[in-house]
Structures are given as C-alpha cells and as structure tokens.
C-alpha cells in the first residue's frame, strides 16, 4: 500500500543518510588537515536527510488517517 511504501521510503532515506554521514565523518577524522567547515556540511546533510525521511513518514500517517479515520489517529495527526 502507499502508506507502507512511504514509511519504508522515509526509513531508508534516514538510514542511508546516517550511513553516508558516518562514512564522511570517518573520512574527515582520518584526514591530516581536517577543516571544521567540512564537519558543518556533514551535519547539515545528515539533518536534511532526517527531515526528508520524516516528511515521508508524516505523509504516510496523513494518508492512513484520511483513508481509515478514527479518533485516535486524528488525535495523533493533530499532535504532529
């Protein structure tokens, strides 16, 4: 279903962003001349992947709530 596909996509985006950030960080730490600004770019890219993944997960929750609304799901959506 669309909800499941969006949830899995969001999770994969966050997971892949974390793996890439970890690899980039490890390479940054191993460099002889590590620039502090490089670390800021790594953190920014990780944050962007987390936000993008969360947007997919929230979209899945919205789709689920609109297709099978109940008071509990609507309440969670309102909180989010």
Coordinates of C-alpha atoms in Angstrom, one line a residue:
X1 CA 0.0 0.0 0.0
X2 CA 1.0 3.6 -0.4
X3 CA 1.3 4.1 3.4
X4 CA 3.7 1.2 3.8
X5 CA 5.8 2.3 0.7
X6 CA 6.1 5.9 2.1
X7 CA 7.0 4.7 5.6
X8 CA 9.7 2.3 4.2
X9 CA 11.0 5.1 1.9
X10 CA 11.3 7.5 4.8
X11 CA 13.1 5.0 6.9
X12 CA 15.5 4.1 4.1
X13 CA 16.2 7.8 3.5
X14 CA 17.1 8.4 7.2
X15 CA 19.1 5.2 7.4
X16 CA 21.1 5.9 4.2
X17 CA 21.7 9.5 5.2
X18 CA 23.1 8.3 8.6
X19 CA 25.4 5.8 6.9
X20 CA 26.7 8.3 4.4
X21 CA 27.2 10.9 7.2
X22 CA 29.1 8.3 9.3
X23 CA 31.4 7.4 6.4
X24 CA 32.0 11.1 5.6
X25 CA 32.7 11.7 9.3
X26 CA 35.2 8.8 9.5
X27 CA 37.0 10.1 6.4
X28 CA 37.0 13.6 7.9
X29 CA 38.6 12.3 11.1
X30 CA 41.3 10.4 9.3
X31 CA 42.4 13.4 7.2
X32 CA 45.7 15.1 8.2
X33 CA 44.2 18.6 7.6
X34 CA 40.5 18.4 8.7
X35 CA 38.6 21.7 8.1
X36 CA 36.0 22.5 10.7
X37 CA 33.7 23.7 8.0
X38 CA 33.6 20.2 6.5
X39 CA 32.0 18.9 9.7
X40 CA 29.3 21.5 9.4
X41 CA 28.5 20.3 5.9
X42 CA 28.3 16.7 7.1
X43 CA 25.9 17.7 9.9
X44 CA 23.8 19.8 7.6
X45 CA 23.5 16.9 5.1
X46 CA 22.5 14.5 7.8
X47 CA 19.9 16.9 9.1
X48 CA 18.4 17.3 5.7
X49 CA 18.2 13.6 5.2
X50 CA 16.5 13.2 8.6
X51 CA 14.0 15.9 7.8
X52 CA 13.2 14.5 4.3
X53 CA 12.7 11.0 5.8
X54 CA 10.4 12.3 8.5
X55 CA 8.4 14.1 5.8
X56 CA 7.8 10.8 4.1
X57 CA 6.8 9.2 7.4
X58 CA 4.4 12.0 8.2
X59 CA 2.9 11.8 4.7
X60 CA 2.2 8.1 5.3
X61 CA 0.5 8.9 8.6
X62 CA -1.7 11.5 6.9
X63 CA -2.7 9.0 4.2
X64 CA -3.5 6.4 6.8
X65 CA -5.6 8.9 8.7
X66 CA -7.6 10.1 5.7
X67 CA -8.3 6.5 4.5
X68 CA -9.3 5.0 7.9
X69 CA -10.1 7.8 10.2
X70 CA -10.7 7.1 13.9
X71 CA -10.4 9.5 16.9
X72 CA -7.1 8.1 18.0
X73 CA -5.5 8.6 14.5
X74 CA -7.0 12.0 14.1
X75 CA -5.7 13.0 17.6
X76 CA -2.2 11.8 16.7
X77 CA -2.3 13.7 13.5
X78 CA -3.4 16.9 15.3
X79 CA -0.5 16.5 17.7
X80 CA 2.0 16.1 14.9

